[in-house]
mmCIF file of C-alpha atoms in Angstrom:
data_model
loop_
_atom_site.group_PDB
_atom_site.id
_atom_site.type_symbol
_atom_site.label_atom_id
_atom_site.label_comp_id
_atom_site.label_asym_id
_atom_site.label_seq_id
_atom_site.Cartn_x
_atom_site.Cartn_y
_atom_site.Cartn_z
ATOM 1 C CA UNK A 1 234.132 149.691 -1.520
ATOM 2 C CA UNK A 2 236.585 147.311 -1.164
ATOM 3 C CA UNK A 3 240.584 147.738 -1.724
ATOM 4 C CA UNK A 4 242.748 145.841 -4.257
ATOM 5 C CA UNK A 5 245.082 144.966 -1.954
ATOM 6 C CA UNK A 6 247.283 143.193 -3.965
ATOM 7 C CA UNK A 7 247.857 146.690 -5.594
ATOM 8 C CA UNK A 8 248.403 148.737 -2.596
ATOM 9 C CA UNK A 9 250.973 145.931 -1.883
ATOM 10 C CA UNK A 10 252.532 146.454 -4.925
ATOM 11 C CA UNK A 11 252.435 150.106 -4.684
ATOM 12 C CA UNK A 12 254.211 149.732 -1.285
ATOM 13 C CA UNK A 13 257.015 148.013 -2.655
ATOM 14 C CA UNK A 14 257.563 150.596 -5.122
ATOM 15 C CA UNK A 15 257.863 153.265 -2.593
ATOM 16 C CA UNK A 16 260.371 150.873 -0.786
ATOM 17 C CA UNK A 17 262.675 150.408 -3.596
ATOM 18 C CA UNK A 18 262.048 153.197 -5.454
ATOM 19 C CA UNK A 19 264.760 155.818 -3.446
ATOM 20 C CA UNK A 20 265.756 158.219 -6.835
ATOM 21 C CA UNK A 21 262.899 157.750 -9.012
ATOM 22 C CA UNK A 22 259.884 159.305 -9.084
ATOM 23 C CA UNK A 23 256.419 157.443 -7.753
ATOM 24 C CA UNK A 24 254.702 156.709 -10.798
ATOM 25 C CA UNK A 25 251.133 154.440 -9.645
ATOM 26 C CA UNK A 26 249.489 154.595 -13.121
ATOM 27 C CA UNK A 27 252.259 152.992 -14.652
ATOM 28 C CA UNK A 28 252.631 150.715 -11.306
ATOM 29 C CA UNK A 29 248.885 149.691 -12.225
ATOM 30 C CA UNK A 30 249.796 149.126 -15.378
ATOM 31 C CA UNK A 31 252.812 146.762 -14.708
ATOM 32 C CA UNK A 32 250.312 145.148 -12.154
ATOM 33 C CA UNK A 33 247.328 144.656 -14.660
ATOM 34 C CA UNK A 34 250.038 143.037 -17.150
ATOM 35 C CA UNK A 35 251.228 140.811 -14.166
ATOM 36 C CA UNK A 36 247.630 139.489 -13.295
ATOM 37 C CA UNK A 37 247.456 138.736 -17.290
ATOM 38 C CA UNK A 38 250.504 136.273 -17.570
ATOM 39 C CA UNK A 39 249.230 134.295 -14.453
ATOM 40 C CA UNK A 40 246.388 134.114 -16.422
ATOM 41 C CA UNK A 41 243.677 136.583 -14.976
ATOM 42 C CA UNK A 42 241.287 138.018 -16.942
ATOM 43 C CA UNK A 43 242.836 141.708 -17.903
ATOM 44 C CA UNK A 44 241.123 144.463 -15.551
ATOM 45 C CA UNK A 45 239.791 147.654 -16.799
ATOM 46 C CA UNK A 46 243.187 149.706 -17.134
ATOM 47 C CA UNK A 47 241.766 153.166 -17.178
ATOM 48 C CA UNK A 48 240.009 152.281 -13.531
ATOM 49 C CA UNK A 49 243.116 150.545 -12.103
ATOM 50 C CA UNK A 50 245.115 153.654 -13.226
ATOM 51 C CA UNK A 51 242.936 155.833 -11.461
ATOM 52 C CA UNK A 52 242.205 153.919 -8.350
ATOM 53 C CA UNK A 53 246.445 153.758 -8.107
ATOM 54 C CA UNK A 54 246.391 157.438 -7.847
ATOM 55 C CA UNK A 55 243.432 157.177 -5.228
ATOM 56 C CA UNK A 56 245.696 154.894 -3.292
ATOM 57 C CA UNK A 57 248.719 157.126 -3.478
ATOM 58 C CA UNK A 58 246.529 160.285 -2.010
ATOM 59 C CA UNK A 59 245.159 157.806 0.748
ATOM 60 C CA UNK A 60 248.376 155.879 1.552
ATOM 61 C CA UNK A 61 249.763 159.690 2.072
ATOM 62 C CA UNK A 62 246.812 161.266 3.610
ATOM 63 C CA UNK A 63 246.867 158.193 5.911
ATOM 64 C CA UNK A 64 250.484 158.304 7.129
ATOM 65 C CA UNK A 65 251.399 154.791 5.736
ATOM 66 C CA UNK A 66 254.076 157.099 3.303
ATOM 67 C CA UNK A 67 255.542 160.229 3.752
ATOM 68 C CA UNK A 68 257.972 162.475 1.050
ATOM 69 C CA UNK A 69 261.109 161.203 0.830
ATOM 70 C CA UNK A 70 263.816 163.704 2.288
ATOM 71 C CA UNK A 71 266.400 165.383 -0.051
ATOM 72 C CA UNK A 72 269.199 163.764 2.119
ATOM 73 C CA UNK A 73 267.807 160.498 1.145
ATOM 74 C CA UNK A 74 267.466 161.326 -2.843
ATOM 75 C CA UNK A 75 263.679 163.072 -2.784
ATOM 76 C CA UNK A 76 262.889 164.970 -5.301
ATOM 77 C CA UNK A 77 259.643 165.913 -4.083
ATOM 78 C CA UNK A 78 258.013 163.081 -6.158
ATOM 79 C CA UNK A 79 259.289 160.156 -4.636
ATOM 80 C CA UNK A 80 258.370 158.730 -1.073
ATOM 81 C CA UNK A 81 258.959 156.443 1.681
ATOM 82 C CA UNK A 82 257.048 153.943 4.242
ATOM 83 C CA UNK A 83 256.511 155.146 7.554
ATOM 84 C CA UNK A 84 256.202 152.795 10.693
ATOM 85 C CA UNK A 85 252.792 152.271 9.903
ATOM 86 C CA UNK A 86 253.283 151.684 6.296
ATOM 87 C CA UNK A 87 255.973 149.166 6.739
ATOM 88 C CA UNK A 88 253.644 147.772 9.336
ATOM 89 C CA UNK A 89 250.854 147.311 6.589
ATOM 90 C CA UNK A 90 253.234 146.175 4.534
ATOM 91 C CA UNK A 91 254.293 143.243 6.415
ATOM 92 C CA UNK A 92 250.829 142.663 6.806
ATOM 93 C CA UNK A 93 250.021 142.234 3.141
ATOM 94 C CA UNK A 94 252.798 140.252 2.546
ATOM 95 C CA UNK A 95 251.780 138.205 5.243
ATOM 96 C CA UNK A 96 255.106 137.771 7.374
ATOM 97 C CA UNK A 97 255.359 137.234 10.537
ATOM 98 C CA UNK A 98 251.882 135.013 10.662
ATOM 99 C CA UNK A 99 249.556 137.922 9.678
ATOM 100 C CA UNK A 100 247.398 136.126 6.982
ATOM 101 C CA UNK A 101 244.493 136.510 9.984
ATOM 102 C CA UNK A 102 245.398 140.432 9.893
ATOM 103 C CA UNK A 103 245.388 140.610 6.381
ATOM 104 C CA UNK A 104 241.646 139.146 6.558
ATOM 105 C CA UNK A 105 240.656 141.642 9.019
ATOM 106 C CA UNK A 106 241.556 144.811 7.052
ATOM 107 C CA UNK A 107 239.234 142.827 4.144
ATOM 108 C CA UNK A 108 237.184 142.810 7.021
ATOM 109 C CA UNK A 109 237.054 146.419 8.103
ATOM 110 C CA UNK A 110 236.470 147.679 4.501
ATOM 111 C CA UNK A 111 236.952 151.225 3.821
ATOM 112 C CA UNK A 112 237.571 152.047 7.466
ATOM 113 C CA UNK A 113 241.072 149.722 7.305
ATOM 114 C CA UNK A 114 242.852 152.556 6.034
ATOM 115 C CA UNK A 115 241.872 155.080 8.520
ATOM 116 C CA UNK A 116 244.872 155.802 10.494
ATOM 117 C CA UNK A 117 243.586 155.252 13.953
ATOM 118 C CA UNK A 118 241.343 151.796 12.517
ATOM 119 C CA UNK A 119 245.048 150.727 10.861
ATOM 120 C CA UNK A 120 246.623 151.498 14.118
ATOM 121 C CA UNK A 121 243.861 149.287 16.356
ATOM 122 C CA UNK A 122 243.665 146.359 14.021
ATOM 123 C CA UNK A 123 248.013 146.389 14.062
ATOM 124 C CA UNK A 124 248.536 145.743 17.277
ATOM 125 C CA UNK A 125 246.074 142.913 17.197
ATOM 126 C CA UNK A 126 243.184 144.658 19.377
#
């Protein structure tokens, strides 16, 4: 299996901007699919994409890329904030700081890319 990095990037951006909103990965997947279609790409299977987005939410949470948003920051038990690890992943996916080579290394790692220890080594440039 390989990750849909653009969808993960979208989810991380939603975490970053969704301070007072509940996190809705399935809706974000639908919006992502609509954007792809508007750019001329074939419409992906929505059921599959929605399920993947929900799986990515769990994976990002369990891997320490996102954590529950504290109440004092508008947390409601259904929204998140990026951790340092999550911010680094988003930087790589956004292509900031000449990270295109790192993004390719993420792709090359396959499923292991989001294992915290593997990601941390990769992000450190090792």
